[in-house]
mmCIF file of C-alpha atoms in Angstrom:
data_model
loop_
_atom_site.group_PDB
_atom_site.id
_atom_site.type_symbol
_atom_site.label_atom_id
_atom_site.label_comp_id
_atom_site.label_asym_id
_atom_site.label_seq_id
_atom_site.Cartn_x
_atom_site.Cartn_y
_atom_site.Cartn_z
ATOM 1 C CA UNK A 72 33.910 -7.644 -14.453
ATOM 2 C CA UNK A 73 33.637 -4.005 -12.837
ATOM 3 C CA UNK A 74 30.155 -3.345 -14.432
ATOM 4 C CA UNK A 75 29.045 -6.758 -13.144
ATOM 5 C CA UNK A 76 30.219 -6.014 -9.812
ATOM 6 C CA UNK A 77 28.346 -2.840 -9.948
ATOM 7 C CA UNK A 78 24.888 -4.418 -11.322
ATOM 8 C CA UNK A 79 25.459 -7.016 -8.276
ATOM 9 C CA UNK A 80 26.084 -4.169 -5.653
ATOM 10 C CA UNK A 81 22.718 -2.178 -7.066
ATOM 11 C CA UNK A 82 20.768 -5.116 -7.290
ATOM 12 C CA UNK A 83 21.666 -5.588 -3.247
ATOM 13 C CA UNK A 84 20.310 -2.099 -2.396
ATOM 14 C CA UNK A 85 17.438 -2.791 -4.362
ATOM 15 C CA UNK A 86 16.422 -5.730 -2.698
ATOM 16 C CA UNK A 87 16.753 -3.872 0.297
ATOM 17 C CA UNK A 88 14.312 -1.265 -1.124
ATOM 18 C CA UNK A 89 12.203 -3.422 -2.360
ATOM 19 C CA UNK A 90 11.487 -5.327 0.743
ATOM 20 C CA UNK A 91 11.052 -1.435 2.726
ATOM 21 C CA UNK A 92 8.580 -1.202 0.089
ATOM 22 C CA UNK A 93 6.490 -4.299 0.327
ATOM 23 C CA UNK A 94 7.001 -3.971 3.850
ATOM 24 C CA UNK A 95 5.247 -0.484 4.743
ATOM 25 C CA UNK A 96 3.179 -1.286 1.893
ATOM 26 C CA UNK A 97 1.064 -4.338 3.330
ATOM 27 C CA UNK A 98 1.390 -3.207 6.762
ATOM 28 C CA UNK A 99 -0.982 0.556 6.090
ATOM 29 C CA UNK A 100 -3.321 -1.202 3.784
ATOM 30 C CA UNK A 101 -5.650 -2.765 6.585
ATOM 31 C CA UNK A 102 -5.904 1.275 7.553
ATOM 32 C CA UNK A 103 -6.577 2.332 4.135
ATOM 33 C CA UNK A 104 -9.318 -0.527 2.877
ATOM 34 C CA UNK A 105 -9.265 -3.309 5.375
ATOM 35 C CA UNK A 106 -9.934 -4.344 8.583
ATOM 36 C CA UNK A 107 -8.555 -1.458 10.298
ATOM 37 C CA UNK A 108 -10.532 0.752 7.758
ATOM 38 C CA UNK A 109 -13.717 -1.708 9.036
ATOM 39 C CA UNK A 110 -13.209 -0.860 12.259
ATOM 40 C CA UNK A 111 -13.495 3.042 12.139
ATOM 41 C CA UNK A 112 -16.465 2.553 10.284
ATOM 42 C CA UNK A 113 -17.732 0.872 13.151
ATOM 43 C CA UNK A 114 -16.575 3.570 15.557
ATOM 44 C CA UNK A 115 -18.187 6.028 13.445
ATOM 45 C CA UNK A 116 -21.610 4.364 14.009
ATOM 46 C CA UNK A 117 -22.856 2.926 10.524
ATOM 47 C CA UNK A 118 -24.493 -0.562 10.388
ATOM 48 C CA UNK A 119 -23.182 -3.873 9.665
ATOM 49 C CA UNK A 120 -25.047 -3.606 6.238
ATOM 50 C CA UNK A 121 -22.881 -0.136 5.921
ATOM 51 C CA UNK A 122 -19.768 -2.001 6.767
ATOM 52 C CA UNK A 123 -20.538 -4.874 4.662
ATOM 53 C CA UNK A 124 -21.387 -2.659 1.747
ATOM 54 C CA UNK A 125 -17.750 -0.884 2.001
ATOM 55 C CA UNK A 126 -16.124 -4.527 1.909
ATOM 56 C CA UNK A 127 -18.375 -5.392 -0.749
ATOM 57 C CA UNK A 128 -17.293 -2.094 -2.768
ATOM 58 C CA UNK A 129 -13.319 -2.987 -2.114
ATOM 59 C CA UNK A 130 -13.563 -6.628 -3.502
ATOM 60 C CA UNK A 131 -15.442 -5.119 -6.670
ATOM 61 C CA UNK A 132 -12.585 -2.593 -7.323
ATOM 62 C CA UNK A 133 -9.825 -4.996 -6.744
ATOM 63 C CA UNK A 134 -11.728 -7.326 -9.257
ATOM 64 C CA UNK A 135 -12.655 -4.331 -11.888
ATOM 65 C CA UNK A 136 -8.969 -2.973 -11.115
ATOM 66 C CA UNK A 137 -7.219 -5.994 -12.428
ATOM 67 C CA UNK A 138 -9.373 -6.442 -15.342
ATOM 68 C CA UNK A 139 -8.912 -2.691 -16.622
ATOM 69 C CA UNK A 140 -5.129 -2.326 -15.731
ATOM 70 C CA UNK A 141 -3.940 -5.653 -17.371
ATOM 71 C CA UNK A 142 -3.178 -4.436 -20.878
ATOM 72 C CA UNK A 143 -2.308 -0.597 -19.371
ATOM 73 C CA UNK A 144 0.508 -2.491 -17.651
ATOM 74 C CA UNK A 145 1.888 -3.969 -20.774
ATOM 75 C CA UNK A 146 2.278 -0.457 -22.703
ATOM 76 C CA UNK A 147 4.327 0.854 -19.661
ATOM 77 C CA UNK A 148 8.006 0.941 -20.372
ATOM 78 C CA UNK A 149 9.309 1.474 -17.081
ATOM 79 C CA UNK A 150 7.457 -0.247 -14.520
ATOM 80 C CA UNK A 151 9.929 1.296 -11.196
ATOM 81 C CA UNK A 152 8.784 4.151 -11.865
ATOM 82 C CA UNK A 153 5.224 3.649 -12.686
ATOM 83 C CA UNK A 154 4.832 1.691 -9.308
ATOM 84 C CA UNK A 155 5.978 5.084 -7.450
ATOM 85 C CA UNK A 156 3.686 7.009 -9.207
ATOM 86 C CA UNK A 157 1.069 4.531 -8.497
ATOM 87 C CA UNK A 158 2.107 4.645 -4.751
ATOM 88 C CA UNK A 159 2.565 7.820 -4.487
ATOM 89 C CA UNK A 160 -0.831 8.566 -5.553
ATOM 90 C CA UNK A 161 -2.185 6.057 -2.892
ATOM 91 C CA UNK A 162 -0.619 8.082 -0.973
ATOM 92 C CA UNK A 163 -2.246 11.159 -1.597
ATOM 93 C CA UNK A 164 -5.355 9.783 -1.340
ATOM 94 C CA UNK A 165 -5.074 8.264 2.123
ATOM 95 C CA UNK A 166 -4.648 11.460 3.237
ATOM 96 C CA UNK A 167 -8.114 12.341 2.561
ATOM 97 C CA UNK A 168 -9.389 9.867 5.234
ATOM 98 C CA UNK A 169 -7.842 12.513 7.963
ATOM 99 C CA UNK A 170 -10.127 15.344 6.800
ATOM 100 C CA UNK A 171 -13.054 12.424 7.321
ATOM 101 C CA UNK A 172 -11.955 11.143 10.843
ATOM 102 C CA UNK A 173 -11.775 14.553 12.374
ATOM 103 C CA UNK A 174 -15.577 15.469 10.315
ATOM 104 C CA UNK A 175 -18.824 15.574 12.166
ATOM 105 C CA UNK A 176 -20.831 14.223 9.216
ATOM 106 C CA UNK A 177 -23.788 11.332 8.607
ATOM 107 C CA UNK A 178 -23.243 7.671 8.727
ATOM 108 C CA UNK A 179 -24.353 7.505 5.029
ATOM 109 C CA UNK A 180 -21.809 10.456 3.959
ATOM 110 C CA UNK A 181 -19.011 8.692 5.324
ATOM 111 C CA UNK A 182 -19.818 5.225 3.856
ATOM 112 C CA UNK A 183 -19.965 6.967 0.596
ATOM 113 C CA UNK A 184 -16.732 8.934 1.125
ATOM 114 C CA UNK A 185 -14.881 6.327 2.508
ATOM 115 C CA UNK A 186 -16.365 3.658 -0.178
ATOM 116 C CA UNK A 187 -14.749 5.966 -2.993
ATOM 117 C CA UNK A 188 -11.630 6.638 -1.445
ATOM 118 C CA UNK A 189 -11.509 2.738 -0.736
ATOM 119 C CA UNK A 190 -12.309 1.755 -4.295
ATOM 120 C CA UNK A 191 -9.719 4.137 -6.093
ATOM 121 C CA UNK A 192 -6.668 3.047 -3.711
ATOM 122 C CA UNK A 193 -8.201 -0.524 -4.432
ATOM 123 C CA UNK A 194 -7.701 -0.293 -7.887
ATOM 124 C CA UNK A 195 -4.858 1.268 -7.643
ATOM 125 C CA UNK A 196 -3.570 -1.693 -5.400
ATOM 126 C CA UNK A 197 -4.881 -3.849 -8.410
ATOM 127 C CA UNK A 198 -2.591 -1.981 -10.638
ATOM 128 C CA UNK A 199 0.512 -2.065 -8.488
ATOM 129 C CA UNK A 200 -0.080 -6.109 -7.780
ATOM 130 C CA UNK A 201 0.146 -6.481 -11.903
ATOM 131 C CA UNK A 202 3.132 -4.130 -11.715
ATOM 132 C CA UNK A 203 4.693 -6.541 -8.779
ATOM 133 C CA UNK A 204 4.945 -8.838 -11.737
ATOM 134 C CA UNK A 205 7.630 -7.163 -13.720
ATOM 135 C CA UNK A 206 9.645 -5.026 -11.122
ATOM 136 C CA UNK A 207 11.832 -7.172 -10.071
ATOM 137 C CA UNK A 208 13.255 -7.917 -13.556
ATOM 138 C CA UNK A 209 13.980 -4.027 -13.558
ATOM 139 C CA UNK A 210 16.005 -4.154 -10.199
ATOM 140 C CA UNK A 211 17.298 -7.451 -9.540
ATOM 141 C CA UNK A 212 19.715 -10.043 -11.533
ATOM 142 C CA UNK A 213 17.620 -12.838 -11.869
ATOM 143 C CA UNK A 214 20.390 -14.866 -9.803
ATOM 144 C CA UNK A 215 19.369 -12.844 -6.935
ATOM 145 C CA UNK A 216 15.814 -12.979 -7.446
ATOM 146 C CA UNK A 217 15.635 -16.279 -4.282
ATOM 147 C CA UNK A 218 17.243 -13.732 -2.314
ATOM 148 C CA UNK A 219 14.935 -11.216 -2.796
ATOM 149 C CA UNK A 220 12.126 -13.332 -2.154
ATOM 150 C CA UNK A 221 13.734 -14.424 1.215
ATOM 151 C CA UNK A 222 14.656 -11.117 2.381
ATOM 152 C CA UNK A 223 11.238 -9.960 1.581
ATOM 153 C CA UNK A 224 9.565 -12.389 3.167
ATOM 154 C CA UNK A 225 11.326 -12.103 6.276
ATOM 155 C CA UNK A 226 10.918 -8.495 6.189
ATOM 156 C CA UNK A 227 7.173 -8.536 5.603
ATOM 157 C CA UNK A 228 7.068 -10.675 8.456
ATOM 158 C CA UNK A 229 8.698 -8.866 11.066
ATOM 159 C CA UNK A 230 7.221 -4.998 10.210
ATOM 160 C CA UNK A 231 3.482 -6.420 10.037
ATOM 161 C CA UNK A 232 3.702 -8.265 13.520
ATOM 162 C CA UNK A 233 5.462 -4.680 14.908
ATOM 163 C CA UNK A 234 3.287 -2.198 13.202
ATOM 164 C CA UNK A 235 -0.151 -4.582 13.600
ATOM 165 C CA UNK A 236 1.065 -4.315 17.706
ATOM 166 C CA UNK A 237 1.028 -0.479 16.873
ATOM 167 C CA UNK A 238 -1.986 -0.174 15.380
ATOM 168 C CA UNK A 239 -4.000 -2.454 18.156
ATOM 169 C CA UNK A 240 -1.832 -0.134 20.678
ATOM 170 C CA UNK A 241 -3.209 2.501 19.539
ATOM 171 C CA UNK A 242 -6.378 1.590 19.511
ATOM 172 C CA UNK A 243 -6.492 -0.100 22.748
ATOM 173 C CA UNK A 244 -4.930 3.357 24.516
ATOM 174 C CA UNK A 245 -7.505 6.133 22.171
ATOM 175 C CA UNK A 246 -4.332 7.955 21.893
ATOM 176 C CA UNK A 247 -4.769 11.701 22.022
ATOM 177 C CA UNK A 248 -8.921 10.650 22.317
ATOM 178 C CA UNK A 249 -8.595 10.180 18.199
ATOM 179 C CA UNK A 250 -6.821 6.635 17.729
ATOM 180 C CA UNK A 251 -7.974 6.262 14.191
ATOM 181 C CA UNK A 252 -7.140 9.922 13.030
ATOM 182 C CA UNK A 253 -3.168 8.173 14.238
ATOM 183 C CA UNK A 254 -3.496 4.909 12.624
ATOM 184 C CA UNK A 255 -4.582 7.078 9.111
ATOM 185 C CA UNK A 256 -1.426 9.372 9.842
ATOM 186 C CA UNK A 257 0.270 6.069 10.411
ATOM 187 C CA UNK A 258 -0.473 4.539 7.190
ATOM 188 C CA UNK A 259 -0.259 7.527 5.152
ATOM 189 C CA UNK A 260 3.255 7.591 6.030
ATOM 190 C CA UNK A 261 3.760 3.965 5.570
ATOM 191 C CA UNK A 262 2.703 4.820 2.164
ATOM 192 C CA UNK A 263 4.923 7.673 1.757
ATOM 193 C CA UNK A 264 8.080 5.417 2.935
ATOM 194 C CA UNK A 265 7.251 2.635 0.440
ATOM 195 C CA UNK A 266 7.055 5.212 -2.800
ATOM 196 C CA UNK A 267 9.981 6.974 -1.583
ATOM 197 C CA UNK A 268 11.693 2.988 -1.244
ATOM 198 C CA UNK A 269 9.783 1.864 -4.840
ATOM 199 C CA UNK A 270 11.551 5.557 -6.434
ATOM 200 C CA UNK A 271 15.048 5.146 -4.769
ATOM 201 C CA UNK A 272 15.729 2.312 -6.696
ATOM 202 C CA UNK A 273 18.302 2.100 -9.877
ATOM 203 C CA UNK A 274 17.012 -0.211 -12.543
#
């Protein structure tokens, strides 16, 4: 009874964790390779074929990503800890979009900079969405697994109205005359909150 007790009581926290992660997750990813992403492109002065070409380049990798990480998933034995790997590269990555925002370079160098970044976070984010699949039979009694699907929900809810409110804020104000250099700093450590979330958990 004790060691059910405890497997209850762990898989509480993790659905707690879980939901920080999803949370933080899908609220930097607009900054990273969405709409966000879209609109410092646009700041930055390339064209709507420019812009269009980036969007065109994230739907490929999130297309090529699935396709290439389906069977890598299935020879991973421990899929907690591959998803924090996965985010924490993401992570690392998204950092590389400060050194870019603060640049003087060409319109074309930054659509091919960003496009790359973009496309390897994509597939990474193709990678983690297979990986979505099995985590919660890692963390979570399956009893609990309604619950988890609630709480996440409502979670995912509430932190993407607040932090899309930041983000336009931001924006709206130029904060510190570089608004998009602080929504990148933003998301990177959105990202860094929802590996640290995906690697706190106990299977």
């Amino acid at each position: 009874r004790n060691l059910k007790m405890k497997k209850v009581d762990a898989g509480t926290k993790n659905i707690g964790l879980y939901a920080a992660m999803a949370a933080s997750y899908t609220a930097a990813l607009p900054m990273v390779n969405g709409a966000l992403m879209q609109l410092f492109l646009a700041d930055k002065g390339l064209t709507t074929v420019q812009i269009g070409t980036f969007a065109t380049v994230v739907q490929m990798s999130t297309l090529l990503g699935t396709m290439l990480f389906s069977k890598t998933v299935d020879k991973s034995g421990n899929p907690k800890r591959f998803t924090g790997l996965v985010l924490l590269g993401q992570t690392l990555l998204s950092l590389s979009y400060l050194l870019i925002a603060k640049s003087s370079i060409s319109a074309h160098v930054i659509l091919l900079l960003t496009a790359m970044l973009a496309a390897m976070i994509t597939g990474l984010a193709a990678l983690k969405g297979i990986l979505d699949y099995k985590l919660p039979y890692q963390i979570i009694p399956l009893d609990q697994y309604g619950n988890m699907i609630f709480f996440n929900s409502a979670i995912n809810g509430v932190v993407g109205i607040g932090l899309s409110f930041c983000f336009s804020r931001i924006i709206a104000v130029k904060l510190g005359g570089q608004p998009y250099l602080w929504c990148m700093v933003l998301a990177s450590a959105l990202l860094l909150i929802s590996s640290a979330s995906c690697l706190s958990m106990k299977p």
